[in-house]
Coordinates of C-alpha atoms and ligand atoms in Angstrom, one line a residue:
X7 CA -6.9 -8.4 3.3
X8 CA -7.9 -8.2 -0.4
X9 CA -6.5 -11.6 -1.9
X10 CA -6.5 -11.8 -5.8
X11 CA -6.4 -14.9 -8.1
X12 CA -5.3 -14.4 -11.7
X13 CA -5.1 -16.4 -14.6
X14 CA -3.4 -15.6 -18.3
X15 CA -3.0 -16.9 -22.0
X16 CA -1.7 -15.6 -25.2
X17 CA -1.5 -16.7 -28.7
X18 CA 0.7 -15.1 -31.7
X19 CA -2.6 -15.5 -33.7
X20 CA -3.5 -16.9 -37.0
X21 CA -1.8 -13.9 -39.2
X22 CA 1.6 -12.9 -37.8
X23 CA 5.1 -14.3 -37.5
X24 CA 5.7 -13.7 -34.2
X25 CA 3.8 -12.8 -30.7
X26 CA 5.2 -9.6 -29.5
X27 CA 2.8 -9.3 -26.6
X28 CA 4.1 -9.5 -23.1
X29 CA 1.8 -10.3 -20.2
X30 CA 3.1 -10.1 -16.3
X31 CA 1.9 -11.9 -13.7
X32 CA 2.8 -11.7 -9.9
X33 CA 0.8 -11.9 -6.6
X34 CA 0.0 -8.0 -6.8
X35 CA 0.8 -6.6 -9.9
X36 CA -0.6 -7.6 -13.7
X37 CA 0.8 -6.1 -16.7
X38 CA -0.3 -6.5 -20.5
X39 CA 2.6 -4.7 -23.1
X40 CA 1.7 -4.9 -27.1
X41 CA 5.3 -3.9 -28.5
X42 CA 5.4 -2.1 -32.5
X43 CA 8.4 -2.1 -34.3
X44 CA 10.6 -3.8 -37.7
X45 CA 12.4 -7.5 -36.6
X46 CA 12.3 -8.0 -33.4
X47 CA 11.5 -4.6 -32.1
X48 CA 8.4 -4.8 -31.2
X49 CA 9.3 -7.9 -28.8
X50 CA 12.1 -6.2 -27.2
X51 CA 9.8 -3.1 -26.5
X52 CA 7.0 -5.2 -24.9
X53 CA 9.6 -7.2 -23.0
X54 CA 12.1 -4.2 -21.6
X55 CA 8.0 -2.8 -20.8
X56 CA 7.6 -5.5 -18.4
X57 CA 10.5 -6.1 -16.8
X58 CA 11.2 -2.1 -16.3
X59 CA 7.6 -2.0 -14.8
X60 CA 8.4 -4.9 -12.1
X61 CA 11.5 -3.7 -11.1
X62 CA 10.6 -0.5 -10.7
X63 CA 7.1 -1.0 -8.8
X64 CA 9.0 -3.6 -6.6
X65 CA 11.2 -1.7 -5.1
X66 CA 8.8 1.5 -4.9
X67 CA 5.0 0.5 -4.8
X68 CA 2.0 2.6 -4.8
X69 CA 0.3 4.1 -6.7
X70 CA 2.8 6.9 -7.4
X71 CA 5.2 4.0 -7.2
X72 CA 3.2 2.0 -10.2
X73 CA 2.9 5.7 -12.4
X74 CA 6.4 6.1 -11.6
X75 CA 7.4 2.3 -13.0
X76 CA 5.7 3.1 -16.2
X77 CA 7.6 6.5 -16.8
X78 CA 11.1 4.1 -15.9
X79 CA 9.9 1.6 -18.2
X80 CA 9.4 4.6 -20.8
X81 CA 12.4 5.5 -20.8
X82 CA 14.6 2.0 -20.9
X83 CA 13.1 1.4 -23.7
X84 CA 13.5 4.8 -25.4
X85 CA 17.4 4.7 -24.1
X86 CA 17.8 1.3 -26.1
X87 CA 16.1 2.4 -29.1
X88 CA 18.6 5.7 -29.5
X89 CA 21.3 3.5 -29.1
X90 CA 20.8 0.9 -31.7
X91 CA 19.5 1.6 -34.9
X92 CA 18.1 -1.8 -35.5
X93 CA 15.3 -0.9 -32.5
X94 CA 15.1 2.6 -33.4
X95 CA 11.5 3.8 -33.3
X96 CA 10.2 0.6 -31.3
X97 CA 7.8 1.2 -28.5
X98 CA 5.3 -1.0 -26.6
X99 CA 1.3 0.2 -25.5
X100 CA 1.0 -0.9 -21.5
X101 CA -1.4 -1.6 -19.1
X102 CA -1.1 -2.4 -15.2
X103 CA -2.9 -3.5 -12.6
X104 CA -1.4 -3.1 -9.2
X105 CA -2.9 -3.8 -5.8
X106 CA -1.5 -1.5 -3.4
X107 CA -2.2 -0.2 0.1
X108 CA -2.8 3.4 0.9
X109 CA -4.4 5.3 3.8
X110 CA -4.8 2.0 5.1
X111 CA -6.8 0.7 2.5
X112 CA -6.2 -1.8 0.0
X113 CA -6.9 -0.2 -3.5
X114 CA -6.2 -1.5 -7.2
X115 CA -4.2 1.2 -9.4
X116 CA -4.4 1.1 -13.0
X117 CA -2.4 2.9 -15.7
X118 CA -2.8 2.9 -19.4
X119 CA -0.9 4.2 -22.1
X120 CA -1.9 2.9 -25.6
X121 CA -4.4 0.8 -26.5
X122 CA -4.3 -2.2 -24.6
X123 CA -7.5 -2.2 -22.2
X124 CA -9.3 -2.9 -18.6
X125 CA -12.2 -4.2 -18.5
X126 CA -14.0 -4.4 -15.1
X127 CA -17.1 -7.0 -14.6
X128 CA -18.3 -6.5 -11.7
X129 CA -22.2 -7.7 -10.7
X130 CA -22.2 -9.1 -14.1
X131 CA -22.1 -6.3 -16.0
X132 CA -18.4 -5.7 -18.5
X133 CA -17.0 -2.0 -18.3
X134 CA -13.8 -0.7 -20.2
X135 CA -11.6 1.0 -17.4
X136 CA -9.1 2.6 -19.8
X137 CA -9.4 4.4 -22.8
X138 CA -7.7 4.1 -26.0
X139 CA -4.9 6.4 -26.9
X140 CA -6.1 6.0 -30.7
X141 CA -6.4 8.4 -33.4
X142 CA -10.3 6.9 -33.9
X143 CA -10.7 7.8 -30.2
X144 CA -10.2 10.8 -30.4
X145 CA -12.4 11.4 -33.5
X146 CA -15.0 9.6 -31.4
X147 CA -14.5 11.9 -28.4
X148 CA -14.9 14.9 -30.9
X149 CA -17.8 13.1 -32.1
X150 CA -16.4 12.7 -35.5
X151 CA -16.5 9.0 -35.7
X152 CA -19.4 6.8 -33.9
X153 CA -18.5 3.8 -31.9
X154 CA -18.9 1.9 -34.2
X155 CA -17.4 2.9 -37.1
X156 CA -14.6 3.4 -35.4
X157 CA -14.5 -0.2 -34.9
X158 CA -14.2 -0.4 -38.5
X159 CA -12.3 2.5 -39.6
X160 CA -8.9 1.6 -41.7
X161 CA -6.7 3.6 -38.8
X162 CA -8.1 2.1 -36.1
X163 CA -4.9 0.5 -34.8
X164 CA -2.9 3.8 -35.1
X165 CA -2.1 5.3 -31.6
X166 CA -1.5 8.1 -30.3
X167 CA 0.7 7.6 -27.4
X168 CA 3.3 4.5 -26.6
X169 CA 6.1 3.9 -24.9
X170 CA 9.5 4.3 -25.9
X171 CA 9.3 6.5 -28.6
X172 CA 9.6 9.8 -27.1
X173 CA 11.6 10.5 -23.9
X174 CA 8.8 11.5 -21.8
X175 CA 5.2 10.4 -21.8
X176 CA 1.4 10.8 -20.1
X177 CA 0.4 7.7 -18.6
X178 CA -3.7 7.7 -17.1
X179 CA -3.9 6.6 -13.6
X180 CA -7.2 5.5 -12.2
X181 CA -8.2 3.9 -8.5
X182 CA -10.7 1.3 -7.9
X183 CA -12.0 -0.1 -4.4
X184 CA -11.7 -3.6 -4.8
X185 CA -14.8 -5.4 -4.3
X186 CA -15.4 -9.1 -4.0
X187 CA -16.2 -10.8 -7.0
X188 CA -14.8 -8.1 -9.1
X189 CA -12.7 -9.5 -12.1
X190 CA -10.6 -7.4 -14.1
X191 CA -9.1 -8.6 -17.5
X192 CA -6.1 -7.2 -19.0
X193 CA -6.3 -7.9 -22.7
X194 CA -3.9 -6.6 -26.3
X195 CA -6.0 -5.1 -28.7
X196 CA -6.3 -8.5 -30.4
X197 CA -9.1 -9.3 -28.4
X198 CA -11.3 -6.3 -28.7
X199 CA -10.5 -6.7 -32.3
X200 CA -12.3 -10.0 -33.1
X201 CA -14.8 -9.8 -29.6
X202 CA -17.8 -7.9 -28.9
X203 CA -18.1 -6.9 -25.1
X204 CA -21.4 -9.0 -25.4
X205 CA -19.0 -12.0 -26.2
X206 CA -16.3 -11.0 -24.2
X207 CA -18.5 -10.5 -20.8
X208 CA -20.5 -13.6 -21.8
X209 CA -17.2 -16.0 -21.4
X210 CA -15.9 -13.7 -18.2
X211 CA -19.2 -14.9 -16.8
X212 CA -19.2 -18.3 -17.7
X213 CA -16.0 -19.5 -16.9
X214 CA -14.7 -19.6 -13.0
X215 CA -11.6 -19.7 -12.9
X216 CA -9.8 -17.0 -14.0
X217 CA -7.5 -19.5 -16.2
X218 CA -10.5 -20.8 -17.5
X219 CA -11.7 -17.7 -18.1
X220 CA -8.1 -16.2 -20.4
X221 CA -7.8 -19.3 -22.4
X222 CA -11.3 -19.3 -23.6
X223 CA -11.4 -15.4 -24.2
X224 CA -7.6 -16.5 -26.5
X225 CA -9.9 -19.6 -28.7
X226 CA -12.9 -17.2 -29.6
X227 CA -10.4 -14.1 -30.6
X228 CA -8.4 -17.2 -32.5
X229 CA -12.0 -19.2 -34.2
X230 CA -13.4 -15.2 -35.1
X231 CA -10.0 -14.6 -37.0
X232 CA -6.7 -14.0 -34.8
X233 CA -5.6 -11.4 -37.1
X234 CA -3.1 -10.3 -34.4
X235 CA -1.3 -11.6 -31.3
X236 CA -3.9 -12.2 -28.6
X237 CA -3.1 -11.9 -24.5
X238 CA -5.3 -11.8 -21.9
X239 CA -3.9 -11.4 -18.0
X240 CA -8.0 -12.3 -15.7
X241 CA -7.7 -10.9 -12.0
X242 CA -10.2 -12.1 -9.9
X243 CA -11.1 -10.3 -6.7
X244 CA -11.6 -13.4 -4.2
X245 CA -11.5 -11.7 -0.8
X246 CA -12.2 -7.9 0.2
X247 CA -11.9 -7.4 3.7
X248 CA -15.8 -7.6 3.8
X249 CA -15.7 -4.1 1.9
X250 CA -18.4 -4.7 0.0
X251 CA -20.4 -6.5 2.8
X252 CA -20.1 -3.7 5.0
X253 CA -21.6 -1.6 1.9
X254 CA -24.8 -2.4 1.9
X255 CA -25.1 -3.2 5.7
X256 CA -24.1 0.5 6.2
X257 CA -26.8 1.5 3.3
X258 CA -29.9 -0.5 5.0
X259 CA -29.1 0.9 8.0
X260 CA -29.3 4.4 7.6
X261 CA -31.0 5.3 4.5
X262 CA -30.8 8.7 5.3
X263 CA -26.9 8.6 3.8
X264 CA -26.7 11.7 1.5
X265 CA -25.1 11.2 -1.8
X266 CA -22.1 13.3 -2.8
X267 CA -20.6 14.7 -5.5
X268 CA -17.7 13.1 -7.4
X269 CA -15.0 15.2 -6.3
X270 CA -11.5 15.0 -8.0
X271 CA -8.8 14.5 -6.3
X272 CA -7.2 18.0 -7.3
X273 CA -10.0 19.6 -5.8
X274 CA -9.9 18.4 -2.6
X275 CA -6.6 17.9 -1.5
X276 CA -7.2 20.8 1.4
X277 CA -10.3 21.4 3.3
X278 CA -13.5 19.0 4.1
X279 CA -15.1 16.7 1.7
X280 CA -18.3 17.2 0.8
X281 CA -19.5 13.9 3.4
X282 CA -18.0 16.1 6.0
X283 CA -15.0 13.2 6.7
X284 CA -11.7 14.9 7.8
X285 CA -8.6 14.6 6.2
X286 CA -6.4 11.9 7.6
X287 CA -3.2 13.9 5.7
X288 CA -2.9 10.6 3.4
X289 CA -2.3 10.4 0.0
X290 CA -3.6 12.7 -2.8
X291 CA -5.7 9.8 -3.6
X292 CA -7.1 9.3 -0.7
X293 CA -10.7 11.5 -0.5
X294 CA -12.0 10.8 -4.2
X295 CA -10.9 7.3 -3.8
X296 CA -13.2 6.5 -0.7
X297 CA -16.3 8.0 -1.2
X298 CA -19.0 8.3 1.7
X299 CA -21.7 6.0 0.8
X300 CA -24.4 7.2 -1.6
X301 CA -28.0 6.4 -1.4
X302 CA -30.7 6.9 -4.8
X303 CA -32.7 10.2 -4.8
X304 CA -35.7 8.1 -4.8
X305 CA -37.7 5.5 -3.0
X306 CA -36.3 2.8 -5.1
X307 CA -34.2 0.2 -3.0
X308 CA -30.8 0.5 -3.0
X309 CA -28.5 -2.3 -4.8
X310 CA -24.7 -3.2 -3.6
X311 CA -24.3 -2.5 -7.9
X312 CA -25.3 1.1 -7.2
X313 CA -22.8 1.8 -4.5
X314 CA -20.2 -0.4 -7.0
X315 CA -20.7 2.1 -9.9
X316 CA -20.9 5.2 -7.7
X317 CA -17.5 4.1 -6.5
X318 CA -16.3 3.2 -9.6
X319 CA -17.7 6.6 -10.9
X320 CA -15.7 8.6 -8.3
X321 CA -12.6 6.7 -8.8
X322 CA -12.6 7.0 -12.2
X323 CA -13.2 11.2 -11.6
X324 CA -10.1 10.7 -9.3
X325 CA -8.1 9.0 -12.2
X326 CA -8.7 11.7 -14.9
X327 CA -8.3 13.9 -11.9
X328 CA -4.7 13.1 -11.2
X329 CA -3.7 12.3 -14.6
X330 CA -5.2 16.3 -15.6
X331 CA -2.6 16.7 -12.8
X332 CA -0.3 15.2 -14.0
X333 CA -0.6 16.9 -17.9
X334 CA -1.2 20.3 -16.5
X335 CA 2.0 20.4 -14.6
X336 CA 4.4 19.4 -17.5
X337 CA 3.0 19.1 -20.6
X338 CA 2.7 21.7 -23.5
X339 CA 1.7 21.8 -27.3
X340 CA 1.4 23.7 -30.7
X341 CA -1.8 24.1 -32.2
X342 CA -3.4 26.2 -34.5
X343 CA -5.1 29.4 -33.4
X344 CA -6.9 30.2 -36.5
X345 CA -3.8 30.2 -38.9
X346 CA -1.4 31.2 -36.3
X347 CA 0.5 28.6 -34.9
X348 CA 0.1 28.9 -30.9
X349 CA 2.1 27.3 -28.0
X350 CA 0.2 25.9 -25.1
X351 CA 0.1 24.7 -22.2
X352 CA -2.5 21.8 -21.3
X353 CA -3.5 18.9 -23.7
X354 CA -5.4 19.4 -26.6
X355 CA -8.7 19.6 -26.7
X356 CA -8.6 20.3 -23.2
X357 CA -9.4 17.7 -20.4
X358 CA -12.7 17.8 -18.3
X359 CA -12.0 21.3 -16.2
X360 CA -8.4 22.0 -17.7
X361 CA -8.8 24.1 -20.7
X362 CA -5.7 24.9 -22.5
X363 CA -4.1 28.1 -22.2
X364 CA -2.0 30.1 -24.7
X365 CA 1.4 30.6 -23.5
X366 CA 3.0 31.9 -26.8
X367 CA 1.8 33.5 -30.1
X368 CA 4.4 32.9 -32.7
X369 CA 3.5 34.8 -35.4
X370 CA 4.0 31.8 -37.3
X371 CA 1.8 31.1 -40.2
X372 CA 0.3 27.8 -41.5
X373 CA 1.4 29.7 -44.8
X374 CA 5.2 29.4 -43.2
X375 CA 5.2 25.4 -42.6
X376 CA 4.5 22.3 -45.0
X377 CA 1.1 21.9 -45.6
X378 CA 2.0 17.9 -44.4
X379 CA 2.3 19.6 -40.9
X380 CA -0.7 20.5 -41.0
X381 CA -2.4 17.8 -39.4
X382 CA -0.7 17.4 -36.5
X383 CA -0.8 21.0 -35.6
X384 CA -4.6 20.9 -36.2
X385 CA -4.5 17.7 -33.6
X386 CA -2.0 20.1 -31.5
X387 CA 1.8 18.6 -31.2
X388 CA 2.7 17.7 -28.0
X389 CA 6.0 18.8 -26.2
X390 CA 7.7 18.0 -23.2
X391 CA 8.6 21.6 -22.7
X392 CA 8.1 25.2 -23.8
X393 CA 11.5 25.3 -24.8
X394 CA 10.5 21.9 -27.1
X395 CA 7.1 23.4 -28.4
X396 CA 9.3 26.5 -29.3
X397 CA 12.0 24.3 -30.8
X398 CA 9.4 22.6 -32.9
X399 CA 8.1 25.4 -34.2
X400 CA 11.1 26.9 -35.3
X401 CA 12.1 23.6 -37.2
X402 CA 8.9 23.5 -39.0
X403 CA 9.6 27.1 -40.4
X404 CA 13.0 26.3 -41.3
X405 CA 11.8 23.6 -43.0
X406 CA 9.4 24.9 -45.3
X407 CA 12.3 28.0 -45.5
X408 CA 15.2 25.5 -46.9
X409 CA 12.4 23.7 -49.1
X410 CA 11.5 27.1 -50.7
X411 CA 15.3 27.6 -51.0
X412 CA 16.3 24.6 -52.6
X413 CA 13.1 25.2 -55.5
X414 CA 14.3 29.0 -55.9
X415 CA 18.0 28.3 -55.6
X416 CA 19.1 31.2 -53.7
X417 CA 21.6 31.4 -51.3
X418 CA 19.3 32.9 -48.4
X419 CA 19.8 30.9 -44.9
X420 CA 17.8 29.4 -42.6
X421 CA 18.2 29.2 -38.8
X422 CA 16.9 27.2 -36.4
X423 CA 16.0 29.5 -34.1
X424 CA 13.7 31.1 -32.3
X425 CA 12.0 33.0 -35.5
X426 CA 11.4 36.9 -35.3
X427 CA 8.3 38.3 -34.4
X428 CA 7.8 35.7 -31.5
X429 CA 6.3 37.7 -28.6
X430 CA 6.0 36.3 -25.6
X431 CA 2.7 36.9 -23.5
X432 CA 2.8 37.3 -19.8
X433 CA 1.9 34.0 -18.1
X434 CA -2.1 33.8 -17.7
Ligands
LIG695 MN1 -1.8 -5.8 -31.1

């Protein structure tokens, strides 16, 4: 059985009033919430977060279970913010670490919405899990921005998904097969904001115990600055089952192993992988998250850290390929096809295979909305719904119509309606 040993700290930090990051700790599930919001929002957020998360993943579990926690934990804190003014607009980033058992396997789930991170050091070597729902990360994944200066960039801490402040939300998913000596770390954005990953893998390594481990990660973040609240949740790996052993025994044995491709999960729900294993009927999970093993195209011997990041490699394909899943069932937006504003359906930008596709021309105009729109249509609006995305495009016409109105003072009305000229193209 996979046994895990964690250890936590936090710190409000040198700079703000109060700490309104929430850390969870139980015998199989880890959570780190950094709530936003006027007052006391922001703790209320992070706190509702948390408990929302437990409940819900307590009584369900899994994977789905853990995905399912966050979208329950979504929405109590979006409920509570509509009802009381004082919290309106509060929401929380989250991150969660959950060992669960599937296909007779034990596996560690992740999900991520925000920009709290997982980092994974495994063999030594530090690797972010999750990545940041941040306007800069985005300009660096369009290759606008380089690491780097992103790290310095004046927007850096503005994000572009959270909890709670919309009534439905994406949340990224990702597997990993738990290896002995692995050792995750939860950690708020405090921590990446005054540590390196050089300094940040250089205490992980240092430091034993996992308590150790948090409290020193907490003092560096606080001597380099602690300009913002600083928790850290370390999740050590202590026992695997002898995955890792069996590994490499397998891999000297029979060299002859043929490496496959990643395969995500939405690829191969039906039919044989591509090691020729048949399906057991498990999860949706279960074929990208258990790789056959792999073996290097040349002479060169083969390392347990190779099969680790192979592993890693595939589960991270199956992640992205359940969370592209995930958006491509439900999730639609309004971009900007030249100057026409366009309803999809995807995400923007498009995510590994899933390209967007147009679902709607409007006829709409950029010339028809507030140039201050303009931004997030060129980013593409997101929208639970087609209804929404239509909704939302008739409100930012109406707006611009009752703007014009109110400068030329005639009586003309505006509806929010469907506008006319809206054709409707048959599905693709
Ligand atoms: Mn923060």
């Amino acid at each position: 059985m996979t046994k895990l040993r964690a250890g936590s700290a936090t710190d409000v930090g040198r700079v703000r009033a109060t700490n309104q990051d929430q850390m969870l700790v139980t015998a199989e599930l880890f959570a780190v919430a950094d709530g936003m919001g006027g007052h006391a929002a922001g703790e209320v957020a992070s706190l509702t977060a948390v408990e929302a998360l437990k409940a819900t993943f307590q009584r369900k579990g899994g994977t789905e279970g853990l995905v399912e926690a966050a979208h329950q934990a979504n929405r109590s804190i979006w409920e509570r913010g509509q009802g009381d003014p004082e919290l309106h607009g509060m929401g929380t980033t989250l991150v969660a670490v959950a060992l669960v058992n599937e296909d007779n396997e034990d596996r560690l789930a992740i999900i991520n919405v925000g920009d709290s991170r997982v980092y994974l050091l495994r063999q030594g070597e530090l690797e972010q899990l999750t990545t940041d729902h941040s306007l800069v990360q985005e300009l660096v994944d369009d290759g606008q921005l380089s690491e780097i200066e992103a790290t310095v960039h004046p927007q850096r801490h503005v994000l572009t998904r959270a909890l709670g402040v919309d009534s439905v939300v994406n949340v990224d998913v990702l597997q990993l097969l738990p290896l002995k000596g692995d050792r995750l770390m939860l950690c708020s954005d405090g921590l990446p904001r005054e540590l390196s990953d050089l300094q940040m893998a250089s205490v992980m390594r240092r430091l034993a115990d996992p308590n150790d481990a948090a409290r020193e990660l907490v003092s560096a973040a606080m001597n380099r600055g602690g300009n913002d609240n600083i928790t850290v949740v370390v999740v050590d790996v202590v026992d695997d089952d002898d995955l890792s052993l069996t590994a490499s025994m397998a891999l000297e044995s029979d060299p002859g192993i043929q490496i496959p491709s990643p395969i995500p999960v939405v690829e191969t729900e039906v039919g044989e992988s591509a090691a020729g294993r048949g399906s057991k009927g498990g999860g949706r999970f279960h074929r990208a998250a258990r790789p056959a093993l792999p073996v290097a195209p040349t002479r060169r011997a083969i390392t347990l850290r190779v099969v680790g990041f192979l592993v890693l490699l595939v589960a991270l394909v199956a992640g992205a390929g359940v969370a592209v899943a995930w958006y491509a069932r439900g999730s639609y937006f309004v971009g900007l096809n030249s100057d026409e504003l366009t309803i999809y359906k995807g995400r923007p930008g498009g995510l590994l295979w899933f390209e967007p596709t147009v679902v709607q021309k409007t006829a709409v105009r950029t010339s028809d909305v507030l140039p201050s729109r303009l931004t997030d249509l060129r980013a593409g609006k997101e929208e639970p719904s087609l209804s929404q995305a239509r909704d939302y495009v008739a409100r930012l016409r109406a707006e611009k119509a009752q703007l014009a109105e109110a400068a030329t003072g005639t009586t003309t009305t505006t509806t929010t309606t469907t506008p006319p000229g809206v054709t409707t193209l048959p599905a693709p």
